[in-house]
Amino acid sequence: MLDTPTEKTNPASLFMDWFLIGIQSFGGGSSTFSLVHQIAIKRGWLNEEEFVRAWALAQISPGINLVKLTVMIGYRLAGWRGIIASVSGLLLPSAVLTILMTSGFAAIRTIAWIQAMVKGILPAAIGLSFAMSVQMAHSIFISAHKEGFWRLGAHVIILLVTVLLMSMTGISPVIILLLSGIAAVALLAIIPVSDMEQVRENTL
């Protein structure tokens, strides 16, 4: 679970922050996730480790991950009122824009430059997803490095095996996440935490 902050955030200001995320997050998915990450860190809602933990929790339950992440952050900051303010602020702009765009897209979808623009969004979204993954992984591996060489190695092994399973098999991502969690519990339970001085001594 996420730690509860010492001070609650005003639901009205929370709504405006999420409204700004919603109105800027063209493309959804990766772009919205990137904005949520930036504002969450900038506003001090979560630190990097807490954000990664929240995102991991969002992925192991049914539903839309970004909405679940919004709910967790909103509840952490302002309780149930925070959930309502956060989810409303995030979804209101996209709901309105989707209605307007859907009504107008039929008239312009055959235009060549519109089709080219839509095709160009895909590689940009993939690049954005990759950059965000690297940024999130950085804090996790820094933390693992402080716990000791073997714990860092365990994280690297889990990462590589997960990438291989995702790229070479048709296994559901849910199963892969569950297997990764079980592997993490097993490996990290048997590998003791070492401080940096002990790690240096062992590697000399």
CSV table of N, CA and C in Angstrom, one decimal, residues 104-119:
chain,number,residue,atom,x,y,z
A,104,GLY,N,-16.4,14.7,-35.8
A,104,GLY,CA,-15.8,15.4,-36.9
A,104,GLY,C,-14.8,14.6,-37.7
A,105,PHE,N,-14.3,13.5,-37.1
A,105,PHE,CA,-13.3,12.7,-37.8
A,105,PHE,C,-13.8,12.0,-39.1
A,106,ALA,N,-15.0,11.7,-39.1
A,106,ALA,CA,-15.6,11.0,-40.3
A,106,ALA,C,-15.4,11.9,-41.6
A,107,ALA,N,-15.4,13.2,-41.4
A,107,ALA,CA,-15.3,14.1,-42.5
A,107,ALA,C,-13.9,14.3,-43.0
A,108,ILE,N,-12.9,14.0,-42.1
A,108,ILE,CA,-11.5,14.3,-42.5
A,108,ILE,C,-10.6,13.1,-42.6
A,109,ARG,N,-11.1,11.9,-42.3
A,109,ARG,CA,-10.3,10.7,-42.1
A,109,ARG,C,-9.7,10.3,-43.5
A,110,THR,N,-10.2,10.7,-44.6
A,110,THR,CA,-9.7,10.3,-45.9
A,110,THR,C,-8.6,11.3,-46.4
A,111,ILE,N,-8.3,12.4,-45.7
A,111,ILE,CA,-7.3,13.3,-46.1
A,111,ILE,C,-5.9,12.7,-45.9
A,112,ALA,N,-5.1,12.8,-46.9
A,112,ALA,CA,-3.8,12.1,-46.8
A,112,ALA,C,-2.9,12.6,-45.6
A,113,TRP,N,-2.8,13.9,-45.3
A,113,TRP,CA,-2.0,14.3,-44.3
A,113,TRP,C,-2.5,13.9,-42.9
A,114,ILE,N,-3.8,13.7,-42.8
A,114,ILE,CA,-4.4,13.2,-41.6
A,114,ILE,C,-4.0,11.8,-41.3
A,115,GLN,N,-4.1,11.0,-42.4
A,115,GLN,CA,-3.7,9.6,-42.3
A,115,GLN,C,-2.2,9.4,-42.0
A,116,ALA,N,-1.3,10.3,-42.6
A,116,ALA,CA,0.1,10.2,-42.3
A,116,ALA,C,0.4,10.6,-40.8
A,117,MET,N,-0.4,11.6,-40.3
A,117,MET,CA,-0.2,12.0,-38.9
A,117,MET,C,-0.5,10.9,-38.0
A,118,VAL,N,-1.6,10.2,-38.2
A,118,VAL,CA,-2.1,9.1,-37.4
A,118,VAL,C,-1.0,8.0,-37.4
A,119,LYS,N,-0.4,7.7,-38.5
A,119,LYS,CA,0.6,6.7,-38.6
A,119,LYS,C,1.9,7.1,-37.9
